[in-house]
Amino acid sequence: MSKKEFRLNPSLLAAAAAGIMSGNAAAQEASIGTTPAEVVVTATRLPTLASRTPVAMSVVSGAQLVMEGSDSPAQLGKRLPNLHLDQAAEGLRITIRGVTNSDSTDKGDPSAAFLLDGVYIPRGPAQTFAFLDVDRIEVLRGPQGTLYGRNTTAGVINVISNAPTARFDASAGAEAGSFNSRKFNATVNVPVSPALALRAAVAGQRHDSYLHNAQGTPYELGLDRGERSARLSALLALGQDAALLVRYDHGRASENNDRFVPDTNFYDGISTGTPNWRAGSTDQRLTNAFRPPNTVPEQGYNEKRARGLGAQLEWKLGAATLTWLGSHRRFDQDMLVNYYYRVAPGFALGVHNLYTGKNQADSHELRVSTDAARALSGQAGLYYFSEESHTTYSFRGLQLLGLPPYYVFPSGPTKADSRAVFGQLTWRMTDRVRATAGARSTHDDKSRIGSTNFQLAAAFNPATDTRLLNAAQIETSKTTWRLGLDADIGASTLAWLSIATGYKAGGFNDGCAAGSTALGIGCPPAIAVPASTLFYQPETLRSIEIGSRTRLWDGRATVNAVAFDYDYTNLQLSGVAVLQGAPRFVTSNAGVASVKGLELDGTVQVLERGSLAWSLTLLDAHYDVYSPDGVRSWAGRKLDRAPSRVATLGYDHRFTLGGGQLTAGMFARASSEYVIAVPSQGLSYRIPSHTSTDLRLGWQPQGAPWSVLARVRNLEDKVRPIAIDSFGMTTPSDPRTVDLRVDYRF
């Protein structure tokens, strides 16, 4: 709801909510195929107009998500500059400007933070749930260490849901499409009293697998979907100067995590260490015909459950505003995956991976901010985050490697605690020029107790089985800072220059330090892991960014330009390596990397009924110093998912026809080639240049409460790898899909 709408409502609820909701002002469609409009965002943790916010970012509204059919994070990536969002088997993988991380285990951290209503969601599998009643999504590119904290070296994705408002509103929608796709969603907003409003939202969706099973079994494969979610929100006015917003959300997903095919579906020459892209139809690429020589695949499954309780209190104290944001979240997952597990060039095993995990996280932020219109304004705060996980990975089928029938990794508790103090000041040097300085001091404490078990049966038997200790603890600290200068050039252009640093916490791998003891297991020197292998150091970077935002022709067009230069140190990369005679998942520091590029995007209103949006990105992201095996140098090689050039073009047009409005739209994305590398195997997979096109056609009768929308996604029906792991398991992109949607507003 916009500030104007609140001012028009004289109720106590609207008056109190104006403050807490100023950051939730409805984002107008600000990207592909929409009319240029002003948008209120909270990228700086305070409500500002997007056109006056000196940060490289993109904003997508909830209405735009519905129009495009982007109902999950993985479907959003291709729409925005220098962003890859890929739903791999292990969860959501975020790549911004070529910077990513592949360690999705309970001990790993992402390079980009995924937030739901400002709350950090730490685990990749918990980030894959469908969008529910979204107001807008803000994507910030570049390090955000000062205001958002650790693990934001690549950037931030903040999904902001609709909050209750002071008027009754209800809507419902349903979809049906290819692969037996069906979806529904509904929302209702009820102002209970002048001081209280409630909002409820529910959604569900399902579609069959995109993959074809040629393994000779009757089982279904992955790339399917089955999900239900709900959210209940309450907004309570506490007098004229304070408001409390409380949200509870719950989501369940029942899917299949056998969502991959062998890399040989896309490449030849893997056995020689030089994968070469080969021709193939979409059906061939989406067919899993691997027949394991050692076992028979079982029916895979992936059961996920997420729930969270969050609260935001905003209290105006004269010249300052006090904000508290707190959250408690839980995530459970149980799955069975049938691995394609390459153990030697040209030879792979079938391995059954059974996983169970329970994760809970608590976070609190207390922040004080002053009016941004003052000559000297600022914000400062305290932050606390705590996470605890209990997981068990169990592998069956590795006997040909000399391992027992059950190769098991029970871990827990795995803990991560982070504490930070931060502040940022802005000085209005003149009416047009502002200088900003900020800093954040963060301290991270991580620990884990677990083991590597060699078992003859599903349950550990101390009489016949053996186990090695996995136990480590590491503390890392860093002060990140940001300096910025921004200026209004005329009435229509904002320009800025910023220098910022970022930090991602260090961590540990499997194993133990000599002399340590836990779970009744010792760690003698003969099996201890050297500190250089057991631990990896924090990832840090320095970023220089120059940008501008310009509105032209009385707001009928926008042009945004950003140039950036990163200097990365200790980039964290992950993969499988053999330690102590058994395969382990290892993260190491990649030395030094360089990232620089240019991002251009804009919108144009064409006549009265058309709107065009475009973008062009140029990117050079490569290693400066890196040797994955200590012998070969990868200096000069590109970082993963870092195409040198990407261009997008979208157009929408509205027609008055037959007593209603017909809307036609298209979106096209053209990408140059890029790579997905597996450093631990010395492999680099080239993804050729490609183009993807989406079409849509909508109809709404004049004055009618209902509308209908038809969509085609990936018109070319071409697929490509979006993730390739150390074993050769390749997750393909989605094929062409067609759907029809009906919406009704009460």
XYZ file of C-alpha atoms in Angstrom:
746
model
C 0.000 0.000 0.000
C 1.343 3.402 -0.903
C 1.756 6.333 1.451
C -0.974 8.193 -0.410
C -3.485 5.421 0.254
C -2.692 5.547 3.947
C -3.205 9.304 4.127
C -6.617 8.960 2.573
C -7.761 6.576 5.322
C -8.383 8.374 8.605
C -8.485 5.250 10.771
C -6.086 4.666 13.622
C -4.772 1.556 11.872
C -3.791 3.466 8.770
C -2.168 6.232 10.763
C -0.042 3.860 12.793
C 0.730 1.571 9.899
C 1.998 4.385 7.693
C 5.376 4.149 9.362
C 5.873 0.404 9.440
C 4.429 -0.009 5.979
C 6.363 2.786 4.297
C 8.958 0.209 3.355
C 6.225 -2.029 1.944
C 4.805 0.546 -0.430
C 3.427 -1.234 -3.443
C 6.118 -1.598 -6.079
C 4.834 -0.738 -9.487
C 5.917 -2.941 -12.378
C 9.437 -1.707 -12.870
C 10.999 -4.112 -15.278
C 10.065 -6.180 -18.300
C 7.053 -5.046 -20.256
C 5.704 -2.358 -17.945
C 5.160 1.384 -17.900
C 7.968 3.239 -16.108
C 6.795 4.328 -12.663
C 8.251 5.424 -9.363
C 8.841 2.606 -6.887
C 9.435 2.781 -3.137
C 12.131 0.324 -2.010
C 14.008 -0.524 1.174
C 17.399 -1.409 -0.319
C 19.075 1.015 2.117
C 16.919 -0.369 4.984
C 14.906 2.863 4.791
C 12.052 3.693 2.384
C 13.372 5.549 -0.662
C 12.341 6.028 -4.250
C 14.160 3.559 -6.467
C 15.161 6.373 -8.795
C 16.899 8.073 -5.846
C 18.599 4.996 -4.368
C 22.369 4.775 -5.047
C 22.545 0.969 -5.225
C 22.732 -1.414 -8.190
C 19.399 -3.206 -7.939
C 16.348 -4.536 -9.734
C 12.780 -4.536 -8.440
C 10.028 -6.908 -9.548
C 6.464 -6.473 -8.347
C 4.069 -9.218 -7.314
C 1.763 -8.314 -10.192
C 4.631 -8.731 -12.621
C 5.495 -12.144 -11.181
C 1.936 -13.316 -11.848
C 1.938 -11.886 -15.350
C 5.209 -13.628 -16.239
C 4.403 -16.891 -14.442
C 7.497 -16.569 -12.238
C 6.195 -18.385 -9.184
C 9.510 -19.535 -7.684
C 13.017 -18.083 -7.273
C 14.448 -20.380 -9.958
C 12.129 -18.818 -12.568
C 13.160 -15.262 -11.789
C 16.852 -15.327 -12.673
C 16.725 -14.902 -16.428
C 14.706 -11.698 -16.109
C 17.315 -9.628 -14.288
C 20.839 -8.405 -15.106
C 23.801 -10.593 -14.122
C 21.648 -12.984 -12.098
C 21.420 -16.790 -12.219
C 18.931 -18.517 -9.912
C 19.151 -22.275 -10.381
C 17.238 -24.936 -8.483
C 19.797 -27.696 -8.339
C 19.302 -30.997 -6.544
C 20.802 -29.554 -3.359
C 18.603 -26.425 -3.351
C 18.631 -22.897 -4.740
C 21.984 -21.761 -6.112
C 22.362 -17.991 -6.432
C 24.968 -16.516 -8.777
C 25.323 -12.738 -9.070
C 27.966 -11.272 -11.379
C 29.668 -14.672 -11.581
C 29.992 -15.095 -7.806
C 28.415 -18.217 -6.283
C 28.966 -21.048 -3.810
C 28.100 -24.743 -4.123
C 28.368 -25.932 -0.508
C 24.730 -26.396 0.485
C 25.495 -28.675 3.431
C 24.727 -27.698 7.007
C 28.272 -26.326 7.377
C 28.264 -24.200 4.200
C 27.219 -20.621 3.498
C 25.980 -18.902 0.354
C 27.676 -15.925 -1.269
C 24.357 -14.101 -1.663
C 21.780 -13.740 1.088
C 18.196 -14.838 0.477
C 15.728 -12.960 2.689
C 12.002 -13.335 3.307
C 10.567 -10.091 4.658
C 14.052 -9.089 5.764
C 14.742 -12.411 7.543
C 17.779 -14.435 6.452
C 16.965 -17.947 5.142
C 20.275 -19.834 5.493
C 19.632 -23.195 3.754
C 19.299 -23.556 -0.033
C 16.511 -26.194 0.048
C 14.392 -23.850 2.193
C 14.751 -21.077 -0.411
C 13.006 -23.018 -3.199
C 9.404 -22.671 -2.004
C 6.985 -20.894 -4.328
C 6.327 -17.179 -3.967
C 3.215 -16.468 -1.890
C 1.291 -13.168 -1.958
C 4.370 -11.140 -2.888
C 4.418 -7.348 -2.860
C 7.830 -7.066 -4.531
C 11.282 -8.603 -4.789
C 14.389 -6.463 -4.443
C 17.616 -7.853 -5.914
C 20.755 -5.987 -4.841
C 23.901 -6.683 -6.823
C 27.300 -6.293 -5.238
C 28.547 -6.583 -1.626
C 26.039 -5.466 1.020
C 28.157 -6.122 4.090
C 27.386 -2.907 5.986
C 23.587 -2.977 6.179
C 22.867 -6.657 5.481
C 25.895 -8.393 6.981
C 27.932 -11.510 6.321
C 27.400 -13.859 3.372
C 26.391 -11.006 1.059
C 29.594 -10.753 -0.965
C 27.605 -11.337 -4.169
C 24.435 -9.490 -3.160
C 20.994 -9.827 -1.607
C 17.586 -11.129 -2.718
C 14.774 -9.858 -0.480
C 11.280 -11.278 -1.067
C 8.754 -8.907 0.523
C 5.211 -10.185 1.045
C 2.041 -8.124 1.174
C 1.087 -6.926 4.651
C -2.447 -6.312 5.941
C -4.104 -3.072 4.890
C -6.981 -0.955 6.156
C -9.529 -2.073 3.552
C -11.270 -5.322 2.643
C -9.812 -7.146 -0.339
C -9.962 -10.690 -1.682
C -8.780 -12.463 -4.807
C -8.285 -15.948 -6.218
C -6.490 -17.482 -9.177
C -6.137 -20.866 -10.861
C -3.900 -22.264 -13.608
C -3.662 -25.380 -15.748
C -1.018 -26.285 -18.269
C 1.376 -28.748 -19.824
C 2.915 -31.631 -17.851
C -0.393 -31.839 -15.996
C 0.352 -28.546 -14.266
C -2.282 -27.107 -11.937
C -2.068 -24.237 -9.498
C -4.314 -22.189 -7.249
C -3.922 -19.230 -4.935
C -6.201 -17.055 -2.829
C -5.845 -14.070 -0.519
C -8.215 -12.206 1.778
C -7.556 -8.997 3.714
C -9.896 -8.003 6.555
C -9.730 -4.800 8.641
C -11.044 -6.186 11.935
C -11.075 -2.857 13.794
C -9.551 0.617 13.504
C -6.419 -0.831 15.147
C -6.188 -4.350 13.689
C -6.079 -5.842 10.197
C -5.592 -9.471 9.186
C -4.449 -10.988 5.918
C -4.413 -14.648 4.865
C -2.912 -16.232 1.760
C -2.862 -19.836 0.534
C -1.415 -21.460 -2.578
C -0.804 -24.881 -4.027
C 0.712 -26.290 -7.174
C 1.707 -29.530 -8.838
C 3.126 -30.719 -12.134
C 4.484 -34.005 -13.419
C 8.142 -34.727 -14.048
C 9.874 -33.077 -16.994
C 12.222 -36.088 -17.215
C 11.772 -39.390 -19.076
C 12.666 -42.653 -17.319
C 14.523 -45.119 -19.572
C 16.164 -47.042 -16.725
C 13.747 -49.953 -16.984
C 11.959 -49.171 -13.704
C 8.363 -48.014 -13.126
C 9.461 -45.098 -10.955
C 8.836 -41.415 -11.515
C 11.810 -39.084 -11.842
C 12.343 -35.527 -10.631
C 11.909 -32.034 -12.045
C 8.348 -32.440 -10.788
C 6.575 -30.275 -8.247
C 4.054 -30.639 -5.451
C 3.656 -27.891 -2.918
C 1.199 -26.229 -0.515
C 1.801 -23.052 1.475
C -0.043 -20.563 3.651
C 0.629 -17.318 5.487
C -1.322 -15.426 8.137
C -0.404 -11.815 8.909
C -1.635 -9.349 11.505
C -0.973 -5.615 11.668
C -1.736 -3.976 14.998
C -1.613 -0.243 15.667
C -0.145 0.552 19.084
C -1.329 4.113 19.477
C -0.474 6.821 16.970
C 3.296 6.217 16.885
C 3.857 2.473 16.873
C 2.737 -0.594 14.961
C 3.431 -4.309 15.185
C 3.409 -6.588 12.138
C 3.358 -10.353 12.834
C 3.604 -13.064 10.165
C 3.377 -16.852 10.346
C 4.037 -18.963 7.251
C 3.944 -22.696 6.637
C 4.922 -24.627 3.541
C 5.070 -28.307 2.585
C 6.554 -29.815 -0.553
C 6.382 -33.411 -1.729
C 8.604 -33.874 -4.757
C 11.328 -36.107 -6.193
C 14.954 -35.032 -5.972
C 16.061 -37.350 -8.812
C 16.083 -34.186 -10.899
C 19.240 -34.896 -12.898
C 20.579 -36.812 -15.891
C 24.159 -37.932 -16.700
C 26.411 -35.217 -18.118
C 26.847 -37.470 -21.168
C 23.350 -36.351 -22.231
C 24.995 -33.055 -23.175
C 28.720 -33.756 -23.648
C 31.230 -36.069 -25.289
C 34.889 -36.357 -24.306
C 34.367 -36.381 -20.563
C 36.634 -39.428 -20.124
C 39.507 -37.462 -21.683
C 38.946 -34.499 -19.381
C 37.711 -32.187 -22.156
C 33.894 -32.157 -22.271
C 32.588 -31.131 -25.701
C 29.013 -30.023 -26.299
C 27.186 -32.469 -28.540
C 23.968 -32.239 -30.504
C 20.789 -33.758 -29.115
C 17.046 -33.259 -29.003
C 15.271 -31.939 -25.920
C 13.686 -35.343 -25.298
C 17.097 -37.028 -25.457
C 18.628 -34.552 -23.035
C 15.734 -35.020 -20.587
C 15.979 -38.831 -20.610
C 17.734 -40.719 -17.834
C 18.781 -44.045 -19.394
C 21.540 -44.836 -16.893
C 21.312 -48.449 -15.691
C 23.605 -48.913 -12.683
C 25.871 -51.974 -12.845
C 25.740 -52.442 -9.065
C 22.173 -51.794 -7.957
C 18.592 -51.064 -9.032
C 17.172 -47.534 -8.625
C 14.443 -47.049 -6.037
C 11.587 -44.566 -5.983
C 13.075 -41.235 -5.023
C 11.306 -38.659 -2.889
C 11.881 -35.299 -1.254
C 9.654 -34.198 1.618
C 10.195 -30.653 2.880
C 8.466 -28.653 5.572
C 9.179 -25.005 6.404
C 7.528 -22.745 8.938
C 8.405 -19.408 10.381
C 7.161 -16.825 12.853
C 8.351 -13.272 12.416
C 7.541 -9.909 13.943
C 8.443 -6.326 13.138
C 7.882 -3.502 15.588
C 8.289 0.094 14.490
C 8.078 2.906 17.024
C 8.467 6.573 16.161
C 10.352 8.451 18.873
C 10.228 12.010 17.669
C 13.273 12.581 15.457
C 14.181 8.889 15.480
C 12.492 5.585 14.720
C 13.173 2.353 16.580
C 12.742 -0.886 14.590
C 12.955 -4.443 15.865
C 12.815 -7.409 13.508
C 12.759 -10.894 15.002
C 12.178 -14.367 13.639
C 12.149 -18.050 14.512
C 12.225 -20.498 11.599
C 12.317 -24.274 11.257
C 13.010 -26.456 8.247
C 12.822 -30.259 7.990
C 13.759 -32.421 5.015
C 13.675 -36.146 4.247
C 14.727 -37.501 0.860
C 15.952 -40.494 -1.076
C 18.054 -39.769 -4.170
C 19.403 -42.257 -6.718
C 22.844 -40.916 -7.637
C 24.634 -41.161 -10.936
C 28.053 -41.526 -9.281
C 31.034 -41.451 -11.644
C 34.012 -43.107 -9.973
C 36.333 -43.272 -12.993
C 36.338 -41.899 -16.565
C 33.627 -43.765 -18.442
C 32.403 -45.712 -15.394
C 29.654 -44.783 -12.939
C 27.824 -46.496 -10.093
C 24.282 -46.193 -8.847
C 24.238 -44.956 -5.257
C 21.235 -44.534 -2.976
C 21.494 -41.411 -0.830
C 19.127 -41.189 2.129
C 19.053 -37.843 3.903
C 17.249 -36.490 6.946
C 17.744 -33.022 8.323
C 16.298 -30.649 10.881
C 17.272 -27.001 10.990
C 16.181 -24.089 13.126
C 17.298 -20.483 13.031
C 16.632 -17.419 15.168
C 17.478 -13.845 14.294
C 17.030 -10.461 15.914
C 17.876 -6.983 14.710
C 17.431 -3.772 16.680
C 17.909 -0.625 14.629
C 17.552 3.121 15.229
C 17.209 5.469 12.266
C 16.707 9.191 11.809
C 14.822 11.189 9.205
C 16.709 10.986 5.905
C 15.785 14.598 5.092
C 18.036 15.943 7.847
C 21.441 17.456 7.096
C 23.025 14.559 8.981
C 21.012 11.355 9.088
C 21.861 7.793 9.844
C 21.038 4.428 11.276
C 22.726 2.075 13.716
C 21.902 -1.272 15.172
C 22.687 -4.641 16.677
C 22.201 -8.019 14.981
C 22.164 -11.591 16.255
C 21.725 -14.827 14.287
C 21.782 -18.385 15.577
C 21.361 -21.611 13.599
C 21.405 -25.258 14.671
C 21.190 -28.302 12.390
C 21.007 -32.057 12.852
C 21.544 -34.075 9.663
C 22.326 -37.604 8.471
C 23.622 -38.499 5.011
C 23.598 -42.228 4.251
C 25.033 -43.760 1.048
C 24.409 -47.336 -0.170
C 26.062 -48.974 -3.167
C 29.735 -48.057 -2.837
C 31.039 -51.567 -2.126
C 32.979 -51.635 -5.414
C 35.103 -48.822 -3.968
C 35.996 -50.943 -0.968
C 33.478 -49.209 1.271
C 30.933 -51.080 3.437
C 27.230 -51.367 2.522
C 26.428 -48.174 4.454
C 28.639 -45.091 4.305
C 27.045 -42.644 6.761
C 27.612 -39.041 7.921
C 25.578 -38.262 11.065
C 26.133 -34.669 12.218
C 24.681 -32.600 14.986
C 24.586 -30.279 16.454
C 26.072 -28.074 13.751
C 25.904 -24.531 15.052
C 26.474 -21.085 13.615
C 26.234 -17.960 15.737
C 26.779 -14.487 14.341
C 26.795 -11.168 16.153
C 27.231 -7.748 14.616
C 27.085 -4.045 15.343
C 26.608 -1.650 12.440
C 26.041 1.982 11.581
C 25.819 4.289 8.593
C 25.734 8.086 8.329
C 24.713 10.298 5.415
C 25.749 13.938 5.247
C 23.823 16.260 2.920
C 26.761 18.359 1.804
C 24.490 20.500 -0.392
C 20.910 20.247 -1.601
C 22.174 17.978 -4.382
C 25.212 16.156 -3.010
C 25.360 13.552 -0.240
C 28.233 11.595 1.315
C 27.757 8.277 3.101
C 29.999 6.262 5.387
C 29.133 3.019 7.118
C 30.748 0.071 8.863
C 29.774 -3.274 10.338
C 31.754 -5.420 12.753
C 30.819 -9.110 12.616
C 31.920 -12.054 14.720
C 31.060 -15.613 13.639
C 31.361 -18.777 15.693
C 30.803 -22.145 13.951
C 31.046 -25.644 15.356
C 30.039 -29.188 14.477
C 30.116 -32.603 16.095
C 29.608 -35.666 13.915
C 31.274 -38.673 12.404
C 32.011 -40.646 9.249
C 30.642 -44.150 9.762
C 31.500 -47.373 7.966
C 28.513 -49.634 8.706
C 27.314 -53.098 7.731
C 23.669 -52.194 8.368
C 21.444 -49.127 8.547
C 22.009 -48.761 12.309
C 25.484 -48.320 13.743
C 26.775 -51.414 15.612
C 29.889 -50.682 17.713
C 30.797 -54.375 17.660
C 31.178 -54.565 13.874
C 31.304 -50.994 12.564
C 33.887 -48.222 12.721
C 33.649 -44.453 12.658
C 35.935 -41.457 12.319
C 35.420 -38.209 14.124
C 34.167 -35.087 12.330
C 34.495 -32.261 14.815
C 35.689 -28.723 14.399
C 35.144 -25.212 15.643
C 36.187 -21.936 14.066
C 35.771 -18.279 14.920
C 36.164 -15.579 12.292
C 35.634 -11.830 12.481
C 35.637 -8.983 10.024
C 34.803 -5.310 9.844
C 33.283 -4.368 6.519
C 32.776 -0.791 5.417
C 31.227 1.345 2.730
C 32.006 4.856 1.472
C 29.717 6.546 -1.006
C 29.050 9.808 -2.763
C 25.851 10.490 -4.686
C 24.541 13.568 -6.416
C 21.438 14.824 -8.204
C 22.397 15.931 -11.683
C 19.525 18.104 -12.718
C 16.027 16.988 -11.788
C 16.106 13.647 -13.547
C 19.465 11.937 -12.874
C 21.074 10.391 -9.818
C 24.771 9.482 -10.026
C 26.860 7.687 -7.437
C 30.290 6.339 -6.601
C 30.818 3.752 -3.859
C 33.655 1.696 -2.442
C 32.607 -1.259 -0.309
C 33.958 -4.435 1.206
C 32.281 -7.791 1.787
C 32.855 -10.839 3.956
C 31.697 -14.456 4.023
C 32.502 -16.477 7.121
C 35.164 -19.160 7.131
C 34.365 -22.782 7.917
C 35.563 -26.369 8.149
C 35.484 -29.679 6.300
C 35.092 -33.284 7.426
C 37.737 -34.603 9.788
C 39.248 -33.650 13.106
C 42.292 -32.029 14.658
C 44.890 -34.209 16.363
C 44.079 -34.831 20.009
C 40.433 -33.756 19.848
C 37.668 -35.943 21.312
C 33.867 -36.014 20.968
C 31.060 -38.583 20.962
C 33.453 -40.974 22.658
C 35.697 -40.906 19.571
C 39.295 -39.802 19.660
C 41.376 -38.248 16.914
C 44.912 -39.687 17.000
C 47.577 -38.031 14.816
C 47.452 -40.908 12.318
C 43.930 -39.955 11.145
C 43.953 -36.231 11.940
C 43.388 -33.761 9.132
C 45.937 -30.938 8.708
C 44.591 -27.522 9.620
C 45.160 -26.311 6.045
C 42.656 -28.946 4.835
C 40.311 -29.030 7.817
C 39.635 -25.281 7.776
C 39.038 -22.715 5.065
C 39.306 -18.978 5.503
C 36.723 -16.206 5.076
C 35.967 -14.947 1.595
C 36.520 -11.194 1.226
C 36.338 -8.619 -1.513
C 36.703 -4.948 -2.309
C 34.248 -3.400 -4.739
C 34.255 -0.106 -6.637
C 30.969 0.865 -8.281
C 29.915 3.840 -10.395
C 26.272 4.179 -11.365
C 23.490 6.442 -12.536
C 19.708 6.434 -12.822
C 17.983 8.746 -15.268
C 14.310 9.424 -15.995
C 13.605 10.971 -19.400
C 10.662 12.473 -21.281
C 8.595 13.335 -18.209
C 9.111 9.898 -16.749
C 8.181 8.012 -19.899
C 11.632 6.399 -20.081
C 14.377 5.291 -17.706
C 18.048 4.478 -18.227
C 20.223 2.861 -15.556
C 23.961 2.306 -15.880
C 26.385 0.618 -13.466
C 30.110 -0.129 -13.853
C 31.867 -2.228 -11.216
C 35.253 -3.701 -10.352
C 35.754 -6.441 -7.731
C 38.939 -7.764 -6.190
C 38.205 -11.138 -4.522
C 40.452 -12.901 -2.042
C 40.021 -16.469 -0.768
C 37.036 -17.218 -2.991
C 35.398 -20.355 -1.545
C 34.825 -23.303 -3.919
C 33.498 -26.780 -3.118
C 33.672 -30.286 -4.578
C 34.257 -33.958 -3.809
C 37.762 -35.172 -2.992
C 39.083 -38.479 -1.631
C 40.393 -38.146 1.937
C 41.479 -41.044 4.146
C 40.442 -43.453 1.370
C 36.838 -42.249 1.070
C 35.025 -39.488 -0.879
C 34.355 -36.297 1.099
C 32.792 -32.954 0.253
C 35.539 -30.356 0.588
C 35.519 -26.551 0.448
C 38.752 -24.678 -0.183
C 39.911 -21.148 -0.882
C 40.460 -20.418 -4.569
C 43.063 -17.729 -4.215
C 42.356 -14.490 -6.052
C 39.622 -13.620 -8.553
C 38.733 -10.488 -10.503
C 35.240 -9.393 -11.551
C 34.456 -6.306 -13.587
C 31.601 -5.345 -15.830
C 28.951 -2.960 -17.106
C 25.178 -3.165 -16.627
C 22.737 -1.136 -18.710
C 18.969 -1.350 -18.548
C 15.974 0.814 -19.177
C 12.295 1.152 -19.990
C 10.379 3.191 -22.568
C 6.678 3.930 -22.780
C 5.736 3.558 -26.449
C 2.856 5.853 -27.379
C -0.004 5.408 -24.887
C -0.398 1.649 -24.807
C 2.994 0.075 -25.299
C 5.957 -0.406 -23.008
C 9.406 -1.688 -23.822
C 12.178 -2.831 -21.493
C 15.745 -3.750 -22.334
C 19.045 -4.636 -20.695
C 22.638 -5.314 -21.707
C 25.363 -6.683 -19.438
C 29.079 -7.067 -20.108
C 31.023 -9.197 -17.631
C 34.639 -10.290 -17.178
C 34.863 -12.630 -14.167
C 37.966 -14.817 -13.970
C 40.537 -16.337 -11.641
C 43.763 -14.404 -11.159
C 45.464 -16.998 -8.966
C 44.026 -20.505 -8.563
C 45.261 -24.080 -8.835
C 42.557 -26.682 -8.051
C 45.044 -29.545 -7.684
C 48.212 -27.676 -6.763
C 49.741 -28.399 -10.175
C 47.598 -26.922 -12.944
C 46.922 -23.199 -13.008
C 43.434 -21.937 -13.732
C 44.547 -18.312 -13.876
C 42.552 -16.508 -16.540
C 39.699 -19.049 -16.581
C 36.177 -17.729 -16.212
C 34.151 -18.058 -13.040
C 31.013 -20.183 -13.263
C 27.849 -18.826 -14.889
C 29.552 -15.627 -15.986
C 28.633 -15.009 -19.651
C 30.549 -12.155 -21.256
C 27.376 -10.679 -22.782
C 23.659 -10.963 -22.047
C 20.909 -8.929 -23.682
C 17.188 -8.927 -22.906
C 14.239 -7.312 -24.634
C 10.630 -7.208 -23.510
C 7.580 -5.554 -24.975
C 3.944 -5.292 -23.875
C 1.037 -3.693 -25.702
C -2.550 -3.093 -24.643
C -5.405 -3.138 -27.152
C -9.033 -2.129 -26.695
C -11.022 -4.851 -28.362
C -14.616 -6.102 -28.136
C -15.534 -4.230 -24.977
C -12.404 -5.255 -23.091
C -8.642 -5.003 -22.930
C -6.305 -7.389 -24.723
C -2.671 -7.411 -23.587
C 0.086 -9.054 -25.618
C 3.655 -9.415 -24.382
C 6.985 -11.023 -25.151
C 10.328 -11.399 -23.454
C 13.582 -12.626 -25.020
C 16.990 -13.256 -23.496
C 20.173 -13.875 -25.471
C 23.273 -15.075 -23.627
C 26.803 -15.671 -24.822
C 28.527 -18.893 -23.766
C 29.721 -19.507 -20.231
C 31.136 -22.397 -18.181
C 30.226 -24.618 -15.263
C 33.414 -26.028 -13.770
C 34.126 -28.925 -11.423
C 37.589 -27.967 -10.091
C 38.029 -31.116 -7.977
C 37.722 -33.215 -11.163
C 39.603 -30.777 -13.399
C 36.555 -30.453 -15.673
C 35.123 -27.375 -17.335
C 31.766 -27.668 -19.121
C 31.003 -25.061 -21.777
C 27.379 -23.893 -22.064
C 26.951 -22.594 -25.636
C 25.340 -19.261 -26.442
C 21.564 -19.489 -26.504
C 18.301 -17.570 -26.722
C 15.070 -18.089 -24.789
C 11.709 -16.482 -25.543
C 8.463 -16.201 -23.550
C 5.067 -15.062 -24.890
C 1.833 -14.101 -23.149
C -1.669 -12.964 -24.086
C -4.208 -11.620 -21.589
C -7.861 -10.577 -21.732
C -10.126 -8.694 -19.322
C -13.660 -7.488 -20.201
C -14.350 -3.859 -19.418
C -15.299 -3.500 -15.746
C -15.230 -7.259 -15.122
C -13.727 -8.676 -11.918
C -12.102 -11.546 -13.808
C -9.281 -11.878 -16.321
C -7.621 -14.665 -18.283
C -3.963 -15.053 -19.262
C -2.227 -17.538 -21.596
C 1.549 -18.025 -21.457
C 4.279 -19.890 -23.317
C 7.670 -20.170 -21.639
C 10.842 -21.260 -23.469
C 9.265 -21.081 -26.910
C 12.411 -22.604 -28.453
C 12.030 -25.741 -26.272
C 15.805 -25.922 -25.715
C 17.352 -27.145 -22.470
C 20.856 -26.831 -21.066
C 22.648 -27.716 -17.825
C 22.008 -25.411 -14.889
C 24.145 -27.433 -12.437
C 26.775 -30.177 -12.784
C 28.280 -31.797 -9.702
C 31.469 -33.721 -9.020
C 29.865 -37.053 -9.989
C 28.535 -35.916 -13.376
C 24.943 -35.459 -12.210
C 23.493 -32.712 -14.397
C 20.343 -30.751 -13.611
C 18.723 -29.568 -16.862
C 16.694 -26.416 -17.352
C 12.931 -26.567 -17.938
C 11.521 -27.467 -21.356
C 8.780 -25.499 -23.094
C 5.638 -25.116 -20.990
C 2.201 -23.716 -21.819
C -0.443 -22.654 -19.300
C -3.735 -20.807 -18.934
C -4.556 -18.695 -15.872
C -7.828 -17.211 -14.599
C -7.932 -14.517 -11.877
C -10.933 -13.159 -9.978
C -10.982 -10.186 -7.611
C -13.872 -9.875 -5.190
